[in-house]
Structure formats: C-alpha cells, structure tokens
Amino acid sequence: MRTLIFDTDIGVDDAFALAYAARTQHLLGITTVFGNVPVGQAVKNARLFCGKMAIEAEVYRGCSRPLAPSAPAALHGQDGLGDAFENEYSDRAPGAVQFIIDSVRAQPHQITLVAIGPLTNIATAINQAPDIIPLVKELVIMGGAFGTDGHSGNVTPFSEFNIWKDPHAADQVLTSALKVVVIPLDVTHKVLISGEEVQRLNQPVLSAICRPYLAYSLAKEGFSGMALHDTLAVAWLTLPQAFTLTDSPLRVITEGIACGQTVRKLSALASRQDPFAGLPAQRVALGVDADAVRAHFFATLTAP
Ligand code: BDR
Ligand code: CA
C-alpha cells in the first residue's frame, strides 16, 4: 500500500479511480486542478464524491488555469459528475500546491503522486520548490498518447486531454528529474467497462455519475461503455506486472497543430539538434493485460 496524494480534475473516470484508490492505497489528501471542470467545481466534486462514498480525505484547491493559455471541453456533464446530485459543498479549500510541497518535505521518499488531470499543480510545485524533486517517491500520470496500435489523441488527432490542457506544465514535468511513470491512451483505451458492468458493480453513486457519459458513447459509438482511463494510473500501483513499459526521454509539443502531443525519443541516430539531449529517461506503459486490470478492479469494487 502506498501513501498517495491524488491530484485530480475530478470527472467521471477520475471518480472511478478515486473509489479504486481509496480501497487499495492510503490517501494522504486530494489535490484538485482545473481540467474536466473549473477548479472550484473540482473541489466541490471531490467533497461530494468522498461524502457519498464514505472516503475520508482532506481536499485541497489547486491551479485554476494552465501555465500558458489554452481551450475548454466537456463530456462528464456540466458539473463533471454526470449532473447526478445537488452539490452544496463549498469550493473553498487550503492550497494544493503548498500541501504537495509540505507533505513531500515532511515525508521524503514516502509519497507517491498520482496525477490524473492537467499537470499544472505538479509543475507549479516543482517550480516553487525544486528541492522536492528527488524526495518524491514516484509520480504516476494518466496522460499522453504515443500511437501504439493506432491509439493517438482524443482531443486532437495528436493530443490527449490532460496534456493538451496544459502542455507547458506537462513538458516541464516530463523533462524534470522526477521519477515518472506515464500511463497513456495507448493502454487506457484498451481497458473498457460497459454500462452493464457498471451496474454489476452495485455502486449506485458510480452508476449515477456515469449516465450521461454512457449515453454519449451509445449515441456516438453504438456501445454503452467507457475507457477506465484514470483507474489505470492506480492499477499501475496495484498490478504493475500487468503493464509493459519502455524507458525513454519524453517531450511535449507546446505549439502548432500538434500542440499537446507527447513524443518519445525513438532513434539513436545523431541529429544536429536533439530536443532530448541530457533528459532523463521516464517510464511509459505501452502494453497492458486488460483482463487482469479489469478483474482486479471489479473484485476490489465489489468486495464488501
Ligand atoms: C483523461 O481526460 C479526462 O477527461 C479524463 O478524466 C482522463 O483523465 C483521458 O484523456
Ligand atoms: Ca481526469
């Protein structure tokens, strides 16, 4: 069991991941960030979801905008949690970035950061306090797309949502000396849950929040279901043997038509300019045993 700071722009799949993390890890705190919803709504959503699911964790308020400007999107309902519940919770909360910095300093080499939204809080924390970089046990990111088996972007043909929302933050984080594991669309698109399976989890809150998401996928793709995306970042902690990783320096394209694209160093051929020169190798998951992850997720969520 790891001690986690769970960094989220909490929408529907984030909520599934949080339910899974709460049952498998020790949650030190939930830090919120803009992304699927504005950050104030993310604070309210995290509190609402924790209240409904009896998850005990303090919620912190993080960054409200990317390091440099970008654009909006919505699939998780207006409120990010399927518009399923009235939400009277406050959007005021202590600062997420300071919480990350203080926690990592207080527990060096003990804290795993799980980041399943834009990387703005993490980038801001390491900009403000670079001394924490070697003290973080590990940073697990759901984000990016490297084109394995045709799994490219989900916002643009090149770019995955979390990275595209703040490509500058992502480039800083991926090129830093943090020990990063990236869980991209290459693997998250392979681990699906159908509407029927959601019902079988027998978790009324999860069923309620994913209703619009499932209706959208049925209308658009003729399949009522969704990728478990953010849950895969937690699954890396519970079932690392289910993932195939490759090591490579990584970058993010921060402008132009491919803005938000994640790229890895593929060739050892000498080039005149090397955007990867001197960068540490990060770990990227390009393969997953989807059945193993699904089975563990179902068993965990249906356990009494
Ligand atoms: C990611 O985008 C968000 O909408 C999901 O919550 C997930 O973190 C998938 O690209
Ligand atoms: Ca997310």
CSV table of C-alpha atoms and ligand atoms in Angstrom, one decimal:
chain,number,residue,atom,x,y,z
A,1,MET,CA,0.0,0.0,0.0
A,2,ARG,CA,1.4,3.4,-1.0
A,3,THR,CA,0.8,6.8,0.6
A,4,LEU,CA,-0.8,8.9,-2.1
A,5,ILE,CA,-1.5,12.5,-3.0
A,6,PHE,CA,-4.3,12.1,-5.5
A,7,ASP,CA,-4.2,15.1,-8.0
A,8,THR,CA,-7.4,15.3,-10.0
A,9,ASP,CA,-9.7,17.4,-12.1
A,10,ILE,CA,-12.4,15.1,-10.9
A,11,GLY,CA,-14.8,14.0,-13.6
A,12,VAL,CA,-16.4,10.6,-14.1
A,13,ASP,CA,-13.4,8.3,-14.7
A,14,ASP,CA,-11.4,10.2,-12.0
A,15,ALA,CA,-14.2,9.3,-9.6
A,16,PHE,CA,-13.9,5.6,-10.5
A,17,ALA,CA,-10.2,5.9,-10.0
A,18,LEU,CA,-10.7,7.5,-6.6
A,19,ALA,CA,-13.0,4.8,-5.5
A,20,TYR,CA,-10.4,2.2,-6.5
A,21,ALA,CA,-7.6,4.1,-4.9
A,22,ALA,CA,-9.5,4.5,-1.6
A,23,ARG,CA,-9.8,0.7,-1.4
A,24,THR,CA,-6.2,-0.1,-2.3
A,25,GLN,CA,-4.0,2.7,-1.1
A,26,HIS,CA,-3.6,5.2,1.8
A,27,LEU,CA,-4.9,8.6,0.7
A,28,LEU,CA,-3.0,11.4,2.3
A,29,GLY,CA,-5.0,14.1,0.5
A,30,ILE,CA,-6.8,15.0,-2.7
A,31,THR,CA,-5.4,18.0,-4.6
A,32,THR,CA,-7.7,19.4,-7.3
A,33,VAL,CA,-6.9,21.1,-10.5
A,34,PHE,CA,-8.9,22.7,-13.4
A,35,GLY,CA,-9.5,20.4,-16.4
A,36,ASN,CA,-12.7,18.5,-16.8
A,37,VAL,CA,-14.3,21.2,-14.7
A,38,PRO,CA,-13.1,24.6,-13.2
A,39,VAL,CA,-11.0,24.1,-10.1
A,40,GLY,CA,-13.8,25.3,-7.7
A,41,GLN,CA,-16.1,22.7,-9.1
A,42,ALA,CA,-13.4,20.1,-8.8
A,43,VAL,CA,-13.1,20.9,-5.0
A,44,LYS,CA,-16.9,20.5,-4.7
A,45,ASN,CA,-16.9,17.3,-6.7
A,46,ALA,CA,-14.2,15.7,-4.7
A,47,ARG,CA,-16.0,16.6,-1.4
A,48,LEU,CA,-19.4,15.4,-2.8
A,49,PHE,CA,-17.9,12.1,-4.1
A,50,CYS,CA,-16.0,11.4,-0.9
A,51,GLY,CA,-19.1,12.2,1.1
A,52,LYS,CA,-21.3,9.8,-0.9
A,53,MET,CA,-18.6,7.0,-0.9
A,54,ALA,CA,-17.5,7.4,2.7
A,55,ILE,CA,-14.0,8.2,1.6
A,56,GLU,CA,-12.1,10.2,4.3
A,57,ALA,CA,-9.6,12.6,2.8
A,58,GLU,CA,-8.9,16.3,3.0
A,59,VAL,CA,-9.5,18.2,-0.2
A,60,TYR,CA,-7.1,21.0,-1.4
A,61,ARG,CA,-7.6,23.6,-4.1
A,62,GLY,CA,-5.0,23.8,-6.9
A,63,CYS,CA,-4.4,25.7,-10.0
A,64,SER,CA,-7.3,27.3,-12.0
A,65,ARG,CA,-5.6,27.8,-15.3
A,66,PRO,CA,-2.7,26.4,-17.4
A,67,LEU,CA,0.8,27.9,-17.3
A,68,ALA,CA,0.0,29.4,-20.7
A,69,PRO,CA,-3.5,29.8,-22.2
A,70,SER,CA,-5.5,27.0,-24.0
A,71,ALA,CA,-9.1,25.9,-24.6
A,72,PRO,CA,-12.3,24.2,-23.0
A,73,ALA,CA,-14.2,20.7,-23.4
A,74,ALA,CA,-17.0,18.7,-21.6
A,75,LEU,CA,-18.1,15.0,-21.6
A,76,HIS,CA,-18.7,14.4,-17.9
A,77,GLY,CA,-21.8,16.5,-17.6
A,78,GLN,CA,-22.0,20.2,-16.7
A,79,ASP,CA,-20.7,19.6,-13.2
A,80,GLY,CA,-18.2,16.9,-14.2
A,81,LEU,CA,-20.0,14.2,-12.2
A,82,GLY,CA,-22.9,13.5,-14.6
A,83,ASP,CA,-25.2,16.2,-13.1
A,84,ALA,CA,-26.4,13.4,-10.8
A,85,PHE,CA,-26.6,15.2,-7.5
A,86,GLU,CA,-27.2,18.5,-5.9
A,87,ASN,CA,-23.9,19.8,-4.6
A,88,GLU,CA,-24.0,22.2,-1.7
A,89,TYR,CA,-20.3,21.8,-0.7
A,90,SER,CA,-18.0,24.8,-0.5
A,91,ASP,CA,-15.4,25.4,-3.2
A,92,ARG,CA,-13.0,27.0,-0.6
A,93,ALA,CA,-10.1,24.8,0.4
A,94,PRO,CA,-6.5,25.1,1.6
A,95,GLY,CA,-3.9,25.4,-1.2
A,96,ALA,CA,-3.0,22.2,-3.1
A,97,VAL,CA,0.5,23.3,-4.3
A,98,GLN,CA,1.6,24.1,-0.7
A,99,PHE,CA,0.1,20.9,0.6
A,100,ILE,CA,2.1,18.9,-2.0
A,101,ILE,CA,5.3,20.7,-1.1
A,102,ASP,CA,4.9,20.4,2.6
A,103,SER,CA,3.9,16.8,2.5
A,104,VAL,CA,6.8,15.7,0.4
A,105,ARG,CA,9.2,17.6,2.6
A,106,ALA,CA,7.7,16.1,5.7
A,107,GLN,CA,7.8,12.5,4.3
A,108,PRO,CA,10.8,12.3,2.0
A,109,HIS,CA,10.8,9.3,-0.4
A,110,GLN,CA,7.5,8.1,1.0
A,111,ILE,CA,4.8,9.9,-1.1
A,112,THR,CA,3.5,8.7,-4.5
A,113,LEU,CA,1.9,11.4,-6.5
A,114,VAL,CA,-0.9,10.2,-8.8
A,115,ALA,CA,-1.9,12.9,-11.3
A,116,ILE,CA,-4.9,12.3,-13.5
A,117,GLY,CA,-5.7,15.8,-14.7
A,118,PRO,CA,-3.6,18.6,-16.2
A,119,LEU,CA,-0.1,18.7,-14.6
A,120,THR,CA,-0.3,22.3,-13.5
A,121,ASN,CA,-0.2,21.7,-9.8
A,122,ILE,CA,2.8,19.4,-10.1
A,123,ALA,CA,4.7,21.8,-12.4
A,124,THR,CA,3.9,24.7,-10.0
A,125,ALA,CA,5.1,22.7,-7.0
A,126,ILE,CA,8.4,21.8,-8.6
A,127,ASN,CA,8.9,25.3,-9.8
A,128,GLN,CA,8.3,26.8,-6.4
A,129,ALA,CA,10.2,24.1,-4.5
A,130,PRO,CA,12.7,22.2,-6.7
A,131,ASP,CA,14.1,20.6,-3.6
A,132,ILE,CA,11.1,18.2,-3.5
A,133,ILE,CA,12.0,16.7,-6.9
A,134,PRO,CA,14.3,14.0,-5.5
A,135,LEU,CA,12.1,13.5,-2.5
A,136,VAL,CA,9.0,12.3,-4.4
A,137,LYS,CA,8.9,8.5,-4.4
A,138,GLU,CA,7.2,8.4,-7.8
A,139,LEU,CA,4.8,10.3,-10.0
A,140,VAL,CA,2.2,8.3,-11.9
A,141,ILE,CA,0.5,10.2,-14.7
A,142,MET,CA,-2.5,9.4,-16.7
A,143,GLY,CA,-1.9,11.3,-19.9
A,144,GLY,CA,-0.4,11.4,-23.4
A,145,ALA,CA,-0.7,9.2,-26.4
A,146,PHE,CA,2.2,7.6,-28.4
A,147,GLY,CA,0.2,5.9,-31.3
A,148,THR,CA,0.6,2.3,-30.2
A,149,ASP,CA,-1.9,0.2,-32.2
A,150,GLY,CA,-3.4,3.5,-33.6
A,151,HIS,CA,-4.1,5.0,-30.1
A,152,SER,CA,-3.4,8.6,-30.8
A,153,GLY,CA,-5.1,11.7,-29.4
A,154,ASN,CA,-8.6,12.1,-28.0
A,155,VAL,CA,-8.8,15.9,-28.2
A,156,THR,CA,-7.0,16.4,-31.5
A,157,PRO,CA,-5.5,13.6,-33.7
A,158,PHE,CA,-2.3,14.1,-31.8
A,159,SER,CA,-3.1,15.1,-28.3
A,160,GLU,CA,-4.6,13.6,-25.2
A,161,PHE,CA,-6.8,15.8,-23.0
A,162,ASN,CA,-4.7,16.1,-19.8
A,163,ILE,CA,-1.6,17.0,-21.7
A,164,TRP,CA,-3.4,19.3,-24.1
A,165,LYS,CA,-5.0,21.3,-21.3
A,166,ASP,CA,-1.5,22.4,-20.1
A,167,PRO,CA,1.2,21.3,-22.5
A,168,HIS,CA,3.8,23.6,-20.9
A,169,ALA,CA,3.3,22.1,-17.5
A,170,ALA,CA,3.4,18.6,-19.0
A,171,ASP,CA,6.7,19.3,-20.8
A,172,GLN,CA,8.3,20.7,-17.6
A,173,VAL,CA,7.2,17.7,-15.5
A,174,LEU,CA,8.2,15.0,-18.1
A,175,THR,CA,11.6,16.6,-18.6
A,176,SER,CA,12.3,17.0,-14.9
A,177,ALA,CA,14.2,14.6,-12.7
A,178,LEU,CA,11.0,13.4,-11.0
A,179,LYS,CA,10.7,9.6,-11.3
A,180,VAL,CA,7.7,9.4,-13.7
A,181,VAL,CA,5.5,6.6,-14.9
A,182,VAL,CA,3.3,7.6,-17.8
A,183,ILE,CA,0.0,5.7,-18.4
A,184,PRO,CA,-1.1,7.0,-21.8
A,185,LEU,CA,-4.2,6.4,-24.1
A,186,ASP,CA,-2.1,3.5,-25.7
A,187,VAL,CA,-3.1,1.4,-22.7
A,188,THR,CA,-6.1,3.2,-21.2
A,189,HIS,CA,-8.1,2.8,-24.4
A,190,LYS,CA,-7.7,-0.9,-24.1
A,191,VAL,CA,-9.4,-1.2,-20.7
A,192,LEU,CA,-13.1,-0.6,-21.1
A,193,ILE,CA,-16.1,-1.0,-18.8
A,194,SER,CA,-19.6,-1.5,-20.3
A,195,GLY,CA,-22.8,0.1,-18.9
A,196,GLU,CA,-24.0,-3.3,-17.9
A,197,GLU,CA,-20.7,-4.0,-15.9
A,198,VAL,CA,-21.1,-0.6,-14.2
A,199,GLN,CA,-24.5,-1.8,-13.0
A,200,ARG,CA,-22.9,-5.0,-11.8
A,201,LEU,CA,-20.5,-3.1,-9.6
A,202,ASN,CA,-23.6,-2.4,-7.4
A,203,GLN,CA,-22.3,1.0,-6.6
A,204,PRO,CA,-25.2,3.4,-7.0
A,205,VAL,CA,-23.1,6.5,-6.9
A,206,LEU,CA,-20.8,5.3,-9.7
A,207,SER,CA,-23.9,4.2,-11.8
A,208,ALA,CA,-25.5,7.7,-11.3
A,209,ILE,CA,-22.5,9.8,-12.3
A,210,CYS,CA,-21.6,7.9,-15.5
A,211,ARG,CA,-25.1,8.0,-17.0
A,212,PRO,CA,-24.5,10.9,-19.5
A,213,TYR,CA,-21.1,9.5,-20.4
A,214,LEU,CA,-22.6,6.2,-21.3
A,215,ALA,CA,-25.5,7.8,-23.2
A,216,TYR,CA,-23.0,9.8,-25.2
A,217,SER,CA,-20.9,6.7,-26.0
A,218,LEU,CA,-24.0,4.8,-27.0
A,219,ALA,CA,-25.2,7.6,-29.3
A,220,LYS,CA,-21.7,8.2,-30.8
A,221,GLU,CA,-20.2,4.7,-31.0
A,222,GLY,CA,-23.2,2.4,-30.6
A,223,PHE,CA,-21.6,1.0,-27.4
A,224,SER,CA,-22.7,1.9,-23.9
A,225,GLY,CA,-19.3,1.9,-22.1
A,226,MET,CA,-16.2,3.9,-21.4
A,227,ALA,CA,-12.5,3.6,-21.0
A,228,LEU,CA,-11.4,3.4,-17.4
A,229,HIS,CA,-8.6,5.9,-18.2
A,230,ASP,CA,-7.6,7.3,-14.7
A,231,THR,CA,-8.1,4.0,-12.9
A,232,LEU,CA,-5.1,2.7,-14.9
A,233,ALA,CA,-2.8,5.1,-13.0
A,234,VAL,CA,-3.9,3.4,-9.8
A,235,ALA,CA,-3.8,0.0,-11.4
A,236,TRP,CA,-0.1,0.6,-12.0
A,237,LEU,CA,0.3,0.7,-8.2
A,238,THR,CA,-1.8,-2.4,-7.5
A,239,LEU,CA,-0.8,-4.6,-10.5
A,240,PRO,CA,2.5,-3.4,-12.0
A,241,GLN,CA,3.0,-6.8,-13.6
A,242,ALA,CA,0.0,-6.2,-15.9
A,243,PHE,CA,1.9,-3.4,-17.7
A,244,THR,CA,4.7,-3.4,-20.3
A,245,LEU,CA,6.9,-0.4,-20.0
A,246,THR,CA,9.5,1.2,-22.2
A,247,ASP,CA,12.1,3.7,-21.0
A,248,SER,CA,12.7,6.9,-22.9
A,249,PRO,CA,13.2,10.6,-22.6
A,250,LEU,CA,9.9,12.4,-23.3
A,251,ARG,CA,8.8,15.8,-24.5
A,252,VAL,CA,5.5,17.6,-25.2
A,253,ILE,CA,4.9,19.8,-28.3
A,254,THR,CA,3.7,23.1,-26.9
A,255,GLU,CA,2.6,24.9,-30.1
A,256,GLY,CA,1.2,24.5,-33.6
A,257,ILE,CA,-1.1,21.8,-35.0
A,258,ALA,CA,0.4,19.1,-32.8
A,259,CYS,CA,0.2,21.1,-29.6
A,260,GLY,CA,-0.2,18.7,-26.7
A,261,GLN,CA,1.4,15.8,-28.5
A,262,THR,CA,3.7,13.6,-26.3
A,263,VAL,CA,6.8,12.4,-28.1
A,264,ARG,CA,9.5,10.0,-27.1
A,265,LYS,CA,13.0,9.5,-28.4
A,266,LEU,CA,12.8,6.7,-31.0
A,267,SER,CA,16.1,6.8,-32.8
A,268,ALA,CA,19.7,6.7,-31.7
A,269,LEU,CA,20.8,8.3,-35.0
A,270,ALA,CA,22.7,11.5,-34.5
A,271,SER,CA,20.8,14.6,-35.4
A,272,ARG,CA,22.0,18.2,-35.5
A,273,GLN,CA,19.7,19.3,-32.8
A,274,ASP,CA,18.4,16.9,-30.2
A,275,PRO,CA,15.4,18.1,-28.1
A,276,PHE,CA,16.0,15.1,-25.8
A,277,ALA,CA,19.7,15.9,-25.1
A,278,GLY,CA,20.5,15.4,-21.4
A,279,LEU,CA,17.0,14.5,-20.4
A,280,PRO,CA,16.3,11.6,-18.0
A,281,ALA,CA,14.5,8.5,-19.3
A,282,GLN,CA,10.9,8.2,-18.0
A,283,ARG,CA,8.9,5.0,-18.0
A,284,VAL,CA,5.9,4.8,-20.4
A,285,ALA,CA,3.3,2.0,-20.4
A,286,LEU,CA,2.7,0.8,-24.0
A,287,GLY,CA,1.1,-2.5,-23.2
A,288,VAL,CA,-1.4,-3.8,-20.7
A,289,ASP,CA,-3.1,-7.0,-19.7
A,290,ALA,CA,-6.6,-5.5,-19.8
A,291,ASP,CA,-8.3,-8.7,-18.4
A,292,ALA,CA,-6.1,-8.7,-15.4
A,293,VAL,CA,-6.7,-5.0,-14.7
A,294,ARG,CA,-10.5,-5.3,-15.2
A,295,ALA,CA,-10.7,-8.4,-13.0
A,296,HIS,CA,-8.8,-6.7,-10.1
A,297,PHE,CA,-10.9,-3.5,-10.5
A,298,PHE,CA,-14.2,-5.5,-10.4
A,299,ALA,CA,-13.0,-7.6,-7.4
A,300,THR,CA,-12.0,-4.5,-5.5
A,301,LEU,CA,-15.1,-2.5,-6.1
A,302,THR,CA,-17.5,-5.4,-5.4
A,303,ALA,CA,-15.7,-6.5,-2.2
A,304,PRO,CA,-17.8,-5.8,0.9
B,1,BDR,C1,-8.4,12.0,-19.5
B,1,BDR,O1,-9.2,13.1,-19.9
B,1,BDR,C2,-10.2,13.3,-18.9
B,1,BDR,O2,-11.4,13.8,-19.5
B,1,BDR,C3,-10.3,12.1,-18.1
B,1,BDR,O3,-10.7,12.3,-16.8
B,1,BDR,C4,-8.9,11.5,-18.2
B,1,BDR,O4,-8.1,11.9,-17.1
B,1,BDR,C5,-8.4,11.0,-20.6
B,1,BDR,O5,-7.8,11.5,-21.8
B,2,CA,CA,-9.0,13.1,-15.2
